[in-house]
Amino acid sequence: MSDAKIDGSAIERLLGVIGGDRDDLLELLDEFFVVAPDYLRKMQEAALSGDLDNLRIASHSLKSNSRDFGAVDLAGLCQSLEHACKSGAVSDAASQVAAIDAAFAAAKTSLNKLVVGNG
Amino acid sequence: MEPALDASRNAVLEPKASADGRGGLARSVQGKFLLYVVPLVLLSTLIVFGLFELNARRSAAEQLRIKLDKLVEIQGAVVAESLWNVADQQIKLILAALESDPDVSAAAVYDERNRLVASVGDLALLDRATYTDSQDILYNSGDQRIKIGLFRVALTEARLTEMTRERMILVTFLASILLATVVTATLAANKRIIGRPLALLLNSIQEAQNSGNRAPVDWSSDDEIGRVVRAFNDMQERQNAYEQQLRNSNDELEARVAERTADLAHAEATASEARSQLTDAIESISEGFALYDRNERLVVANHRYREIMLGNDGAISAGTPFAEIVSRSATVGRFPNARQDPEQWIERQIMRHRSPGPPYIQEMAGNQWQQISNRITDKGGTVAVHSDITNIKRISDELKRAKDAAEAANEAKSAFLATMSHEIRTPLNGIIGMSTLLSGTPLTEEQRDFSDTIATAADTLLTIISDILDFSKVEAGALELERTPMDLTETIEGAAELVATKASEKGIELACRINPDVPVAVFGDPIRLKQILMNLLNNAVKFTEVGEVILTVSTDFPDAGQTPGATTMLTFTVRDTGIGIPADRMDRLFKSFSQVDASTTRRYGGTGLGLVITKRLVELMGGAISVESAPGEGTTFTFTLPCEVAELPDRLDRAAMLEAIKGARILIIDDNRTNQLILNERFRAWELHPTAVGSPETALNLLTSGERFDVVVVDFKMPKMNGFEFTTAARAAFGEATPPMILFTSVAPLDVEFREGAARMEYAATLPKPAKSGQLLVALLKALAPDHQVRSSPDRAATAALPTQNCELHVLLVDDNSINRKVGQKILKTLGFEAVVVGSGAEAISRCREEEFDIVLMDIEMPDMDGIATTSRIRSILPPGRVPYIVALTANAMATERETYLKSGMDDYLSKPINVEALSASIDAARRHRVSQADEGHGHRT
């Protein structure tokens, strides 16, 4: 699996705002790795049932989190899905969710390498 | 022209020439003339001589008749006697005598009976001849006359005829002479008058005809011929002139034609040479070159082009269509890209050929690369240039690899730097905090010294690390600017305040002058603006040993004034009286890791990054920074910032405060001229009446002279007499009448001795220099109108010195996302808040029912019930005084949405990821909100 681009400054920023405690950061990251699959599951369900509202909220949340951790590709995909939901014109939601799923997996690998590996 | 002219002349002259040749009498002028003259002469001669002859004949005949009559009469009488006597002999003699007369041809005498008596000559003639006569012979006998006979005579005409013949001969002779004379004279005259000039004319004409030489005819007379000759000569002359002219123009024409021909030949030669040079040039360039006409047919291509398109033995003739060439090169396999889908490739090449874009790169067989650039010529053709960029491409590939590697390394370095900075910062914060706490405990002199050194070193280290962190952010382009309404005065004075301690330690005056026409608030990033100002001020203080550092803020568009939405240009100037910068080192100022020189670094410390970051920040904000300096005199940094004027709620109710102190008379005592000016200006802007003096002695004199003041603003540190001494002296002199006093000091307020002294003096306020406007205003208000209620303290530092103090505010964080909740909680913790955290709108509402919150941080995007709905629900269920300050949190960081949230019931707005400073500003606002609610009597604290 190829590495996802991670914006180091976002992580640095996050570390900054939470007070600079690296353990806190790792804790948040673990939380992210737990929460994100939940959102993905919600998105898959919403995509299947055509529930644009929940699809949008889940995309938004995942976008927000991935941005915190500098997973720019993942955040970008979530954002475009969010915008699509907002405008009401979602084409092939399932495959977009699948792409987001893949991006998350890549981001997880990269984040593990960058943050956990260094730590 | 000439030949035709000659021909026509020949045609005219021809008949005459040939007539001459034939020599007919009627064909020559003389002949014609004679034909007219000779008959006339002959006729007139004939008439003249005819008349003369007629006359001569008549008179001859008359004479003959008369002779005949006399003869008859006389001889009759003679004969009568003889006859009467019948003497016949005698009669015969008489007759014979008569016959001797040559004129008498016959004579006869007849008797009375008509018998012939005698006769002579031929008697027949007597009847036939013209001249005959007869006479009766009468004889006189008494008075009677008797006829006795008849006498007859015939005269001959011979003598008459002879005379006529002689006359005829004479006449003929005479007429001949006359004719000859007339003819000769005529001929002579003719020849002389007409013939000669005509001959001359003819000669001249013939000569002109034969040799083309037009000689004038040498003939002069005043008759018609003369005129003809003159006319002819004139004509000749004109003809000559005309011919000369004709010849001239002909010559000229020929010369011109020759010249043109030469020119043409020359031009042809030049063009041909140019053509061959061009061909040479095209052939000899190393690039492949081809020109196609507007119909995409090849006009010219060099060898290299043919080689590129078709390989070594490729031949293309002019006129070949581009499409054919491309498809041939695809077939030959010159372009690896064409192998997969030749049709498509060819199509693409043709498209590029037809509508050329920027040059493009194409791979060629044999791992060669070329750059192809197509251009449309003025005439609609296309020029294709194929450059071999194999080497460039190789180098660029290598460079790209190197650049990628370098970037990756740099990125890794930045990440490392960022991580390390944080790793360092965390313990550093601990050191700073501890040393601050330590300095607050009783310490020996030595211990205090150690503690101070630790604090200073830690401070420096922190600055350096912040610089490095900022720098790496700026370099990575990761620095994003906020755009919020900021209180300019607060921001600017806040920056100056942070440098004030350092300045006062060095004994440097630090002043801050904001022009009254500068807008109160503008949109911008207050944190970064503060950073810029602090960098410049710190620098100025660092490099200044004696004198002052002055920050001036002015606007280039005073008219924009306070109108929100107007654009203005702010100019910030930081001027110091420090060591200055040599001109040749100016350019290094804004460069990374470079100070003016290495020794500066050793002496003054610092990373040299401050100005680089400052410059980048200013540029990011759309401004420009410049520097002027004279070594030994000081340095002035100036930067401009374009800003939009913003509107800020008058949180301190400044208007009311200013109203309360309006018109007050203020005495300013400061030995520093700049400070005097600044205070003067500020007080005037507040509609007060300031008087500034430079020394306490002057002030005392002024007071002694009876001048009345409502308040005195006095500087602590002055030569001869300090602030305390002045206050003591004034109070001693004027007692109760002494106006209230405000003390300005640059001495660290932590100095125990000073603090005790100030407390003893009972000043209305003690303000650090440079004084912030808000503080100054509050201090004035306190001195002049102690009863006026100040809504809240303008100085956050005074109330929020330590995080633990924030426990007073009750915070609720609402977010459905567990990570956001955790992050938010941690941030709040760093700010000293133990927040209540819930995960949904419904929970938030129930918590708000149960307890009173000062501030709610509300996520907008939540399932089931979103932030806006939750907010409006909270507002509707809570009594007005209990409604918390609700701040929207959202990752939709659009500036326009801010308005939307504010309209839908939010008090403030924060974009995610949360910025600590912005959050803390929001909390401040919430605190003020709570205070004002309390003031209005709505709120009560739980």
Short mmCIF file of C-alpha atoms in Angstrom, two decimals, chain B residues 649 877 888:
data_model
loop_
_atom_site.label_atom_id
_atom_site.label_comp_id
_atom_site.label_asym_id
_atom_site.label_seq_id
_atom_site.Cartn_x
_atom_site.Cartn_y
_atom_site.Cartn_z
CA PRO B 649 -18.21 46.62 19.60
CA ILE B 877 -35.52 27.51 27.24
CA ALA B 888 -19.74 28.00 17.06
#
